[in-house]
XYZ file of C-alpha atoms in Angstrom:
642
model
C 0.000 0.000 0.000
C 1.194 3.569 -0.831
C 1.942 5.911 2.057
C -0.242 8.539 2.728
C 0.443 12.034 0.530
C 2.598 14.650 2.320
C -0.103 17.219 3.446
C 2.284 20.075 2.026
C 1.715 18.230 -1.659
C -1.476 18.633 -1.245
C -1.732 22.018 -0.558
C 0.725 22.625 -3.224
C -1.355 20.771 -5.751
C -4.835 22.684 -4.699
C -2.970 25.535 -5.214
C -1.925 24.698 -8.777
C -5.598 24.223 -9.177
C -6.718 27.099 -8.095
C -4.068 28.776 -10.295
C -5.641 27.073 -13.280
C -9.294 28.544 -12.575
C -8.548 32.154 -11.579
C -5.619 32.627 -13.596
C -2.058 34.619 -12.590
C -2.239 35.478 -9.200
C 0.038 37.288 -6.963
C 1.386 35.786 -3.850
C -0.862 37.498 -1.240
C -3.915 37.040 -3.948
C -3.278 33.270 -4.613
C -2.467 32.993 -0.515
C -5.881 34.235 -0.182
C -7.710 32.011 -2.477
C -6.202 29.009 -0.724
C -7.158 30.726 2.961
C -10.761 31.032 0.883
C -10.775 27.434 0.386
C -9.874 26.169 3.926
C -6.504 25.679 3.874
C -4.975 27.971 6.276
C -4.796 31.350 6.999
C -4.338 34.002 4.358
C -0.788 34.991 5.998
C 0.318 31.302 6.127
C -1.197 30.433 2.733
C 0.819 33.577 1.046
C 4.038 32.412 2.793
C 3.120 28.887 1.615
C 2.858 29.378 -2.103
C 6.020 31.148 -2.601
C 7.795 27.962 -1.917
C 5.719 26.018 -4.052
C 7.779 24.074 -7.048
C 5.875 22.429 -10.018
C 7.430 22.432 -13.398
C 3.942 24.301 -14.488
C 4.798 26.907 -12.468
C 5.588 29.982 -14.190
C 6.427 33.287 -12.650
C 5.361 36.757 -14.649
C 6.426 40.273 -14.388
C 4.255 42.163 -11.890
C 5.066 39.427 -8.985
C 2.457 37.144 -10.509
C 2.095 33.338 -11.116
C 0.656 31.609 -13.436
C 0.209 27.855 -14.123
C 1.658 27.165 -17.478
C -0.515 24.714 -19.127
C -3.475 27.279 -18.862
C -1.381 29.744 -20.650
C -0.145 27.325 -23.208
C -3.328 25.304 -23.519
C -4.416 25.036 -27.815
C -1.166 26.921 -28.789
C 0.917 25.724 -31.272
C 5.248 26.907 -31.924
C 6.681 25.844 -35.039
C 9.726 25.209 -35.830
C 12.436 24.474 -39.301
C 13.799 21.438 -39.920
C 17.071 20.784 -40.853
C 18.501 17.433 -42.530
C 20.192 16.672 -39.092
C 16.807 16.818 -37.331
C 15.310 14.757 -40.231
C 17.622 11.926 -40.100
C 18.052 11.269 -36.589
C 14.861 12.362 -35.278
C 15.985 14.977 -32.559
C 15.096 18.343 -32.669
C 17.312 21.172 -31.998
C 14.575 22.848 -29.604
C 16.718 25.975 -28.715
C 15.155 28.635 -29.548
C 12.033 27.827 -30.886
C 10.926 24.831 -28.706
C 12.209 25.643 -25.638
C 9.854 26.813 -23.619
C 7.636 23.602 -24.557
C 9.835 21.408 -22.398
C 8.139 22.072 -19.136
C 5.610 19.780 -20.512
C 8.077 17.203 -20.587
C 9.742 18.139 -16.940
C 6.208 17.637 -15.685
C 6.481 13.673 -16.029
C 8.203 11.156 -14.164
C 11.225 10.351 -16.142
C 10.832 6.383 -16.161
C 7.049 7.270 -18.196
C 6.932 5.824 -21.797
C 6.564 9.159 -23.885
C 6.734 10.065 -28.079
C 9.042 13.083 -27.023
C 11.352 13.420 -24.566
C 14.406 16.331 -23.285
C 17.842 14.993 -24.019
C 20.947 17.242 -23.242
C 23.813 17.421 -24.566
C 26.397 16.171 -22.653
C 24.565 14.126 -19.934
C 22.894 12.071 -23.115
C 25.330 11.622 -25.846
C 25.121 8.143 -25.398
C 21.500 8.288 -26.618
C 22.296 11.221 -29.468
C 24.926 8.478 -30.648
C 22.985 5.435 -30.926
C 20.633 8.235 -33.240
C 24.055 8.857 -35.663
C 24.735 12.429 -34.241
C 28.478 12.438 -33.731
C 28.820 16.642 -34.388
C 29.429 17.545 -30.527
C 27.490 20.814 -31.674
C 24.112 18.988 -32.549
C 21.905 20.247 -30.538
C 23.799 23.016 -29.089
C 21.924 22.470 -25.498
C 19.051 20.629 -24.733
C 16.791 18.401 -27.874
C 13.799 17.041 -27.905
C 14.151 13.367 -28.956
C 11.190 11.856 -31.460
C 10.150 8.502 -32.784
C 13.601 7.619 -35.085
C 11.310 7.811 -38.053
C 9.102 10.986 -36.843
C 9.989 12.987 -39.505
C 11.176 10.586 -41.965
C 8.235 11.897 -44.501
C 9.958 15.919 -44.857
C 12.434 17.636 -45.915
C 14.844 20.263 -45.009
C 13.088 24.139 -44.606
C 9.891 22.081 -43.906
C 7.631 23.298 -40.786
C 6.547 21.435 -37.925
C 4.680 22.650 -35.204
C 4.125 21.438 -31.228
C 0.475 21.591 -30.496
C -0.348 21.633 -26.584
C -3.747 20.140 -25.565
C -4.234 18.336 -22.103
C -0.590 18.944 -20.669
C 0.297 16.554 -23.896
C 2.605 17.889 -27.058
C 1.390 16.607 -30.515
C 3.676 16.723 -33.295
C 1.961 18.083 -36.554
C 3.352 19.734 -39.619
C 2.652 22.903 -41.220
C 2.002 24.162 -44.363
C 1.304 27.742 -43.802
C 2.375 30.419 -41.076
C 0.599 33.469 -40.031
C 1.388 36.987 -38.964
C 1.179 36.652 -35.179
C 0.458 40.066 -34.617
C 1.291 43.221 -36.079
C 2.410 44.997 -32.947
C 4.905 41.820 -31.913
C 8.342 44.112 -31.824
C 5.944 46.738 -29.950
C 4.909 43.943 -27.543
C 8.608 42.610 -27.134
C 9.946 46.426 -26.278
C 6.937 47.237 -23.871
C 8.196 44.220 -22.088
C 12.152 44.828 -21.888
C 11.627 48.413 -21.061
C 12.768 47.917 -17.534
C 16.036 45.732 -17.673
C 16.734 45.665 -20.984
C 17.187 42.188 -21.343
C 14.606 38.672 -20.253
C 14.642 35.226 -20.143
C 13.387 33.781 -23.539
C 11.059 31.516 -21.396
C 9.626 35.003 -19.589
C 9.216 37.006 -22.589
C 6.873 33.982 -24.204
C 4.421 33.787 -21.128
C 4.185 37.460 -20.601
C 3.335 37.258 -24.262
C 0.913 34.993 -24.456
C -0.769 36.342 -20.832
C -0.978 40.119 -22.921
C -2.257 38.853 -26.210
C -4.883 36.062 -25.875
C -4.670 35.109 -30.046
C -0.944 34.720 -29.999
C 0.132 31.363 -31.250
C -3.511 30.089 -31.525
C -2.206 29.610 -35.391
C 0.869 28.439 -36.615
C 3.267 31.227 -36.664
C 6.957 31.315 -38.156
C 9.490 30.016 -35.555
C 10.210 31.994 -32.557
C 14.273 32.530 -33.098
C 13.000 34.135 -36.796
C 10.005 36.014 -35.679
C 12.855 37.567 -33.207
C 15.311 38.029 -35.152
C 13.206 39.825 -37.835
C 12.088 42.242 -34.727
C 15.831 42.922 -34.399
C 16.294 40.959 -31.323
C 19.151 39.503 -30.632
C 19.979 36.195 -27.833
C 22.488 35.686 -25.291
C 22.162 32.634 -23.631
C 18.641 31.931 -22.632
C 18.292 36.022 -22.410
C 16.675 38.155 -25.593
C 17.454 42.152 -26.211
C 17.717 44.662 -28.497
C 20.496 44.697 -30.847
C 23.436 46.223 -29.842
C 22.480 45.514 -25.990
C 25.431 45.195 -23.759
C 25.123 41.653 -22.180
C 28.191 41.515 -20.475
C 27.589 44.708 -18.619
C 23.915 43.238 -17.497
C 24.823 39.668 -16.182
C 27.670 41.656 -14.196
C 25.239 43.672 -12.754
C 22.743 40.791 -12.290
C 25.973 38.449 -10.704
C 26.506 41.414 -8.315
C 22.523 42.102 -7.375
C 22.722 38.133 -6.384
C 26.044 38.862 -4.351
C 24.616 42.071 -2.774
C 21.144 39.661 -1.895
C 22.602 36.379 -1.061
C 25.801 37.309 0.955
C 24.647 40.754 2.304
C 27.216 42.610 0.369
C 28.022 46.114 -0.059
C 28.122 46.844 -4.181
C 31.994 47.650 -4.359
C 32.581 44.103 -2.201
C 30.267 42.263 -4.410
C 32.223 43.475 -7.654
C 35.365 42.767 -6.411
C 34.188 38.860 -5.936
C 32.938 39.281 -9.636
C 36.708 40.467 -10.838
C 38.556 38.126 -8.062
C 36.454 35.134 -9.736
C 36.214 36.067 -13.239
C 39.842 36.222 -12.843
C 40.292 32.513 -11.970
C 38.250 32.094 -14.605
C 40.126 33.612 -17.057
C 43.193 31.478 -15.891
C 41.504 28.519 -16.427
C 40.892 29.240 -20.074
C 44.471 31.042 -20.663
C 46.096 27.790 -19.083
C 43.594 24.771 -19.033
C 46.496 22.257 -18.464
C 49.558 23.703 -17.949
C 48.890 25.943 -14.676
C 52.806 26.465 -13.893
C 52.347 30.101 -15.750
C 49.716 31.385 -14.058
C 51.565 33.032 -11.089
C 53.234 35.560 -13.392
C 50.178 36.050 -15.691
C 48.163 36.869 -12.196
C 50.619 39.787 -10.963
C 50.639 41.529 -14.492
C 46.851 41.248 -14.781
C 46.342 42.212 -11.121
C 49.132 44.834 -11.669
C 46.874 46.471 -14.395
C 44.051 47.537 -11.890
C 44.733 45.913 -8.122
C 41.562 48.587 -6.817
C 38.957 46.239 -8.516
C 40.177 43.866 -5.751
C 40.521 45.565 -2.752
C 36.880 45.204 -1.406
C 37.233 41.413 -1.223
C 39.351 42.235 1.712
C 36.747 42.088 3.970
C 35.679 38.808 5.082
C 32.157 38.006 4.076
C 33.414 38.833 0.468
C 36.090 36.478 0.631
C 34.304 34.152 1.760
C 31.295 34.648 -1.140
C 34.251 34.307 -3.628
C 35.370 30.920 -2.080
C 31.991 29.353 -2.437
C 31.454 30.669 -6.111
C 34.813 29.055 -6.883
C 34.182 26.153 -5.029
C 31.510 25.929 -7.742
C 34.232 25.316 -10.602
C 35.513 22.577 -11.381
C 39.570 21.669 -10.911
C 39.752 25.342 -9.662
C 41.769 24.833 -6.383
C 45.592 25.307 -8.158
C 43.961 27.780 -10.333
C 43.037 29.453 -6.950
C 46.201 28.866 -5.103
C 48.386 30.504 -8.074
C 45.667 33.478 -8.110
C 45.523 34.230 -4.632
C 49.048 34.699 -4.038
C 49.648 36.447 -7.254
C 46.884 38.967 -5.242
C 49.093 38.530 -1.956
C 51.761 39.773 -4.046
C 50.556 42.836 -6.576
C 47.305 43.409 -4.341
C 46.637 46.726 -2.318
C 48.202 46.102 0.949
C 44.724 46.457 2.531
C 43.406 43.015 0.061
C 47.137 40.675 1.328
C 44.876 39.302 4.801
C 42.387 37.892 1.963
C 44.299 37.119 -0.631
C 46.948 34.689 2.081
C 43.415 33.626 2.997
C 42.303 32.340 0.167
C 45.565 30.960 -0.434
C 45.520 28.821 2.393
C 42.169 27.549 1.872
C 43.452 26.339 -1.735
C 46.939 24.496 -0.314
C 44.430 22.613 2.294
C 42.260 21.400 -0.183
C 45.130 20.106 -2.496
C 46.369 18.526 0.445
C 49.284 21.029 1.940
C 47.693 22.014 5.596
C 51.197 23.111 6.984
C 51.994 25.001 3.675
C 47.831 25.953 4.315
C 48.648 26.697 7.948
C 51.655 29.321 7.278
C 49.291 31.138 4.630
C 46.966 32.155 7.407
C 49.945 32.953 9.433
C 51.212 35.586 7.087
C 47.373 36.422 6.934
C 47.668 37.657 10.630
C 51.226 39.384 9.895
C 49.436 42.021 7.922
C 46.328 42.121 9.668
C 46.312 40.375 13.650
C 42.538 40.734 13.687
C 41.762 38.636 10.457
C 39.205 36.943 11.972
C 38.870 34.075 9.502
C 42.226 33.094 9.494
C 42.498 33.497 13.358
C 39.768 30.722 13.379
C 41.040 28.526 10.999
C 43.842 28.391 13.150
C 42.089 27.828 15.788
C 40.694 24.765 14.175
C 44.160 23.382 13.315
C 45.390 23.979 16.785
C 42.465 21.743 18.191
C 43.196 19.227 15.393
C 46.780 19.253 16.805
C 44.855 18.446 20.351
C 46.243 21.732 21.495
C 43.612 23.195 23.221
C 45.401 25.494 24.774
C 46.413 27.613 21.974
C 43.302 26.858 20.215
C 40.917 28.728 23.007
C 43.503 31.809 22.911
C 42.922 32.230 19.491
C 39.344 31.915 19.887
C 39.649 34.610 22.641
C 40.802 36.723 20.132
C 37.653 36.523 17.854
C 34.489 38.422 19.684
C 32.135 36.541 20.324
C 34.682 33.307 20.090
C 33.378 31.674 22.996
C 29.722 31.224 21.757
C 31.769 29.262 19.181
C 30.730 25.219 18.929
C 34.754 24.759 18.776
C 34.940 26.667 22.077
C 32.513 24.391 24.040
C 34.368 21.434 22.937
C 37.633 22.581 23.340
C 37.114 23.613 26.578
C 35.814 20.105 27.521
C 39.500 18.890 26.321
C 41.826 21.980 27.950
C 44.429 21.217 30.211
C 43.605 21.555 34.217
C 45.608 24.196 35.951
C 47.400 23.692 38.982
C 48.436 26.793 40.139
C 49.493 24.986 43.537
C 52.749 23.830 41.481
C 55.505 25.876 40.439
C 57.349 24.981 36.945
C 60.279 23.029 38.664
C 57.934 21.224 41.491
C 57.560 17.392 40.846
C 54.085 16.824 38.820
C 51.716 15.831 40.038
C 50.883 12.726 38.369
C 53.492 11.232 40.029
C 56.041 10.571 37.363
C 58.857 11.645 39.714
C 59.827 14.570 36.400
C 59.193 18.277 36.543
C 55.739 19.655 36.319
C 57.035 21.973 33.574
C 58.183 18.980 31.161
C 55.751 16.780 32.360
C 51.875 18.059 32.548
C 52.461 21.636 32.360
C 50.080 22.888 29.440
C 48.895 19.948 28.469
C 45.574 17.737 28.491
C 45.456 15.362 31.371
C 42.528 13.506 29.802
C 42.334 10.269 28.345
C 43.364 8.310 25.118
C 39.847 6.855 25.422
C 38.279 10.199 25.843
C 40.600 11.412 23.002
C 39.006 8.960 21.131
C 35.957 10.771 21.395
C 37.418 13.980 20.996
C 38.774 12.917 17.998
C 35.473 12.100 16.139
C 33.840 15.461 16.753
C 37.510 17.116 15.249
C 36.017 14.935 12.337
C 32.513 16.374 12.813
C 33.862 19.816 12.848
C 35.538 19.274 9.441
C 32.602 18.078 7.835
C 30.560 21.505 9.042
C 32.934 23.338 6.279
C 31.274 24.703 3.929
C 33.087 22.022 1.621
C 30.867 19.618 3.011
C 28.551 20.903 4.668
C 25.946 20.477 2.266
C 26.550 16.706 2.184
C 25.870 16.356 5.518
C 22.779 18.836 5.714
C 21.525 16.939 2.865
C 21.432 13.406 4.762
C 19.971 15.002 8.085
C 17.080 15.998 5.989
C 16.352 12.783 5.086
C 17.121 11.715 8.862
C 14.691 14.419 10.088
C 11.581 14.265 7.301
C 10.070 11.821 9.993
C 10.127 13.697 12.990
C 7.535 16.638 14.061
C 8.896 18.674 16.041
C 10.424 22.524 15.675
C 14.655 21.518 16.080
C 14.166 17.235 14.080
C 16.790 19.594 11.387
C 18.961 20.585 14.457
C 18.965 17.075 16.413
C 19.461 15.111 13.069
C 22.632 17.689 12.325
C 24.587 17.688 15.572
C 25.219 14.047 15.356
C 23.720 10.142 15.040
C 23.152 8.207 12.100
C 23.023 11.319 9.970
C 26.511 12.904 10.219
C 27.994 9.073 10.638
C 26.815 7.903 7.476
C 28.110 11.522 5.944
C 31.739 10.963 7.552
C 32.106 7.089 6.514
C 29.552 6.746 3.787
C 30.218 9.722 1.731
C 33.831 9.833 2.634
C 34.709 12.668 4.663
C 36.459 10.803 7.291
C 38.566 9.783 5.206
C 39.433 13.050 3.571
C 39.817 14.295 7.070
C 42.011 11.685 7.337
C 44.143 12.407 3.954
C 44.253 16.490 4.954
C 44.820 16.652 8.793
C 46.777 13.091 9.239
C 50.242 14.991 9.640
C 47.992 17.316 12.220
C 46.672 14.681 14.715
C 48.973 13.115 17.221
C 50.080 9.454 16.153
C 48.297 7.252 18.463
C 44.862 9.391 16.484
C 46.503 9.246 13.182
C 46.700 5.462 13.779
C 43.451 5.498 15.791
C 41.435 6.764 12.746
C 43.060 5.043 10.356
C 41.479 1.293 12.244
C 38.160 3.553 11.923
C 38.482 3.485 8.291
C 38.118 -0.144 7.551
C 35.105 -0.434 9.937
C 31.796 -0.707 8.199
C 28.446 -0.533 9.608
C 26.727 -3.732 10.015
C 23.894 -5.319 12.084
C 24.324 -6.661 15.692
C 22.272 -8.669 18.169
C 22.182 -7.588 21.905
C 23.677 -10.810 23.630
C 23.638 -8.612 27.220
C 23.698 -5.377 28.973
C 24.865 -4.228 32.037
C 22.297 -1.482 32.713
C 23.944 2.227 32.926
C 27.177 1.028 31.464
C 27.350 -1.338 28.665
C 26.165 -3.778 26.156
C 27.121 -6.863 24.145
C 26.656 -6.899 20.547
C 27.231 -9.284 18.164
C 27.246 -9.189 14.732
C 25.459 -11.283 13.023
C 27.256 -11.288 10.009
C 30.649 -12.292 11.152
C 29.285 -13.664 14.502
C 32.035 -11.890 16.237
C 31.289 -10.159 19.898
C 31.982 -6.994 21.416
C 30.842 -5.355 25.137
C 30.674 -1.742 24.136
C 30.463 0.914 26.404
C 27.027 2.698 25.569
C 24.337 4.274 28.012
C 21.374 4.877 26.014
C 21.883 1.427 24.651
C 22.078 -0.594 27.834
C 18.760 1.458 29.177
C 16.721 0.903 26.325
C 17.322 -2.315 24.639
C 16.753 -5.795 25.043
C 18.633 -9.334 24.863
C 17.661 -10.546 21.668
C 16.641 -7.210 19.656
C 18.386 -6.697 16.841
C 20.539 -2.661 15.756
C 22.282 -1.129 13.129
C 25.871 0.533 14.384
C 29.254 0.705 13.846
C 31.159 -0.115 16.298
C 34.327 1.571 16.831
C 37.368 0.885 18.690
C 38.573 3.754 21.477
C 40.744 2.991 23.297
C 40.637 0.383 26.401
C 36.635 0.357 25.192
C 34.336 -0.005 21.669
C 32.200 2.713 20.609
C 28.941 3.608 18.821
C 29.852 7.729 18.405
C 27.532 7.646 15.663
C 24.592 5.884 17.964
C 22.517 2.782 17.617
C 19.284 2.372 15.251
C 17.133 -0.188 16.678
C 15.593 -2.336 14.038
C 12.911 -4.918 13.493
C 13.528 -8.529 12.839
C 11.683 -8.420 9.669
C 14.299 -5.490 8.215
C 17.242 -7.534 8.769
C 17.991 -9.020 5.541
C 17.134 -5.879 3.489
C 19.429 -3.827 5.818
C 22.413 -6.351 5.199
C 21.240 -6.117 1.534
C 21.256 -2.399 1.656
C 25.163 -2.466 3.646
C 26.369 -5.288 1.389
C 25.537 -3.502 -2.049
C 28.044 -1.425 -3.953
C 25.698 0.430 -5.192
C 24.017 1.495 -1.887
C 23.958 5.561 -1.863
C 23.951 7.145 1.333
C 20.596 8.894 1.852
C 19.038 5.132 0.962
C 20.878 3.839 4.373
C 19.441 6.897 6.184
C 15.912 6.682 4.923
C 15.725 3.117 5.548
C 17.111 3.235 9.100
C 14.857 6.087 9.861
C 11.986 5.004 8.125
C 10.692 3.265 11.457
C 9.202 6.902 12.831
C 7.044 7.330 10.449
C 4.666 4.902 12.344
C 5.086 6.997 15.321
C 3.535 10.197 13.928
């Protein structure tokens, strides 16, 4: 039996309905209608609806919505074929079709349909088996027909998509009509304000202002533009002669100024800072050696574009758009301290910055670790680079220096890093003078002995050394990872913080370290960091997989026996929660790590029923197994309890 619709989907789709009858709406008027019909109140319902996603969902200029097979519905765009087209069956959809493919985004994927979206790229293998082997053909996206759709024209002939019921019909055409006389006038009213629109926009807003448009076959929409004197960029249309560049800078720097809060001299700084990795990649796509010297006599041209990436929220908006290319990192590296170099002295903090960043993701923390050293020669208060020290110290198990440089940060102490470190710091003992005997007992000097350092554990640096791990996957390099699997961990649970709970730890972030790998790229970057008996430590946590375990025992308060049932070896592990709450006999999902003189479950125990077994050890034992599926099928058990 099917579960139960998500009541959110069905909001959303009453919405869509309601869409269809009263036609575009905006946000407060659609909320409204939906508050009119029962399903919340109007200031809930016009929250609600601007998070709605359907692939019918259109959004028009004057903050409206529309749904797009109402707009579409008995409209036909045409289209020239081409001998390509005829031979292989694909159509080259850009521009004319385009906008038609939201009728095929609308459908699940794994559907039986005539036409279908294939891009270029992610479907060659599918273009080949047609006989397209011109890497140009189709520029973007196609649509792909029957192989012998079209096998009845010729080249120049005109075909049209016809759009009845949410369904495209192929059709030809034998004659075209004028779709309006005023169809330049109609294109300039709308561009007036920016100058430039999506093609997709420009075709709704057209078809919302003149109801006859496209109710007969018309010529194809990239000649009926370009007879207007419009011009494309992209998926954008303007007037000839319009200066694109000049408006997706300004539209690159709006997102900047929205998105990271930035002032506009800060966000077009990260435009030049990134545009000039960019350009390195291109200049020097394998042979990166150069780009050092090319940097400094670029930079050396005009170093003020730069200087407003100096502050840190811009330096950090230009390491996540760049974390966005690929290979980018030595590009980066080479950049940034070309900037370091020929910058304005007030940009070096951010450019050693950024520098650092780059050497720790190719794998060079120390060389990463001086980098934000020099960062704090030119500017102590850097805060960025005080904290990434600060993260490196505590990697290092150095606590001590760790929480200093947090005390230089305001506001360092409300830090997550603070809390633990201070868990970890080493006791004073200001009893003892640096030449008394310790006081361990150790017979040596307090000052080479315990002085400054942590008198805790290896087993509680065991623990300690899983949340360094957890720490490193909250970077923004991975963050999103992890997020992404306690969203799946959470979807089950009701109340206000499930996102929170299923992000500070469990099954979640375990799967994320082991499952998608960060552990061990924690491993690979901050090895040379960690002191040897954690090196070694985390290196035996590498090899050890989840699996599924029996309770043999517990000894309430303090520990359990588990054993596994699919190597039938046993271990007593030292776990609260699981020697309070489960039974001889019952059956979990953990892993089970070593930790010193004791075994650990740091990423807690999932109780499971005896009728999931063998799909779980199905699910662990599969190569194919992608992380979310573990999480969704190990949390899958509180549905039932909402």
């Amino acid at each position: 039996m099917s579960e139960p619709m998500d009541p959110n989907d069905l909001i959303a789709e009453a919405a869509m309905e309601l869409l269809r009858e009263h036609g575009p709406q905006t946000a407060a008027d659609w909320g409204n209608l939906l508050a009119d019909a029962g399903h919340g109140t109007p200031d809930d319902m016009t929250e609600f609806v601007e998070y709605v996603e359907d692939p019918l969902l259109g959004y028009l200029t004057g903050a409206r919505y529309a749904a797009l097979d109402t707009l579409f519905e008995h409209r036909i765009l045409t289209h020239r074929l081409t001998d390509a087209e005829i031979s292989s069956g694909v159509l080259d959809a850009n521009p004319d079709l385009m906008v038609l493919r939201v009728f095929l985004d609308s459908f699940d994927d794994t559907e039986d349909r005539e036409i279908r979206v294939v891009h270029r790229g992610l479907d060659d293998a599918a273009l080949a088996e047609r006989g397209i082997d011109d890497p140009t053909f189709p520029a973007d996206e196609g649509f792909l027909l029957a192989p012998d759709a079209l096998s009845e024209c010729a080249a120049g002939d005109l075909i049209g998509l016809f759009v009845a019921d949410r369904e495209l019909t192929l059709c030809t055409v034998a004659d075209v009509v004028d779709p309006t006389p005023g169809f330049a006038d109609a294109l300039a009213n709308i561009l007036t304000d920016t100058g430039a629109e999506t093609l997709d926009a420009i075709v709704w807003q057209l078809m919302l202002e003149e109801p006859t448009l496209f109710r007969q076959p018309a010529a194809p929409l990239g000649e009926l533009l370009e007879s207007a004197g419009y011009v494309r960029d992209g998926d954008y249309v303007a007037i000839e002669g319009f200066d694109f560049e000049a408006f997706h800078l300004a539209n690159r720097a709006r997102m900047l100024e929205i998105r990271d809060n930035l002032h506009p001299d800060e966000a077009a700084a990260v435009i030049a800072l990134v545009d000039l990795v960019s350009a390195a990649h291109l200049e020097f796509p394998e042979d990166t050696s150069e780009i050092g010297d090319w940097a400094r006599a670029q930079i050396t041209e005009n170093p003020q574009i730069y200087v407003a990436v100096a502050e840190p929220p811009a330096a950090a908006a230009a390491l996540e758009l760049l974390s966005e290319l690929d290979d980018h990192d030595e590009i980066l590296h080479a950049v940034a301290t070309a900037l370091a170099d020929k910058g304005p002295r007030r940009v070096k903090p951010a450019a050693y910055w950024l520098a650092g960043k780059a050497a720790d993701r190719l794998g060079k923390v120390i060389v990463a670790e001086a980098y934000y050293e020099s960062a704090l020669d030119r500017d102590p208060d850097w805060v960025p680079a005080i904290f990434e020290l600060a993260l490196l110290a505590a990697d290092r198990s150095d606590a001590t220096r760790a929480l200093a440089l947090l005390g230089r940060i305001e506001g360092g102490e409300s830090e997550i890093l603070h809390d633990v470190l201070a868990r970890y710091a080493p006791a004073e003992h200001p009893e003892l003078g640096r030449n008394d005997k310790c006081w361990c007992g150790s017979g040596r000097k307090y000052k080479v002995c315990h002085l400054g350092k942590s008198e805790i554990t290896f087993d509680d640096r065991a623990n300690w050394l899983y949340i360094k791990a957890q720490l490193f996957s909250r970077s923004p390099e991975y963050f999103d990872v992890v997020f992404d699997l306690a969203e799946v961990r959470a979807q089950h649970w009701d109340d206000d913080d499930a996102l929170t709970r299923a992000l500070e730890g469990g099954l979640a972030v375990d799967t994320a370290l082991f499952d998608s790998n960060i552990f061990g790229v924690f491993v690979e970057r901050r090895g040379e960091l960690l002191p040897a008996d954690e090196l070694e430590l985390a290196q035996q946590w590498l090899q050890v997989p989840q699996s599924v375990y029996e309770v043999v025992s517990t000894v309430p308060g303090t520990s359990l026996t588990l054993r596994d049932v699919r190597t039938d070896v046993a271990y007593d592990v030292a776990d609260e929660w699981g020697s309070l709450n489960l039974e001889a006999g019952s059956l979990v999902c953990a892993r089970v790590l070593p930790a010193g003189s004791a075994m650990r479950t740091f990423g807690g125990i999932e109780p499971i029923a005896a009728a999931d077994k063998d799909g779980l050890i199905a699910l662990l034992d599969s190569p194919d197994t992608e992380p979310w599926q573990l999480v969704e099928f190990l949390s899958a058990r509180f549905a039932a309890l909402r």
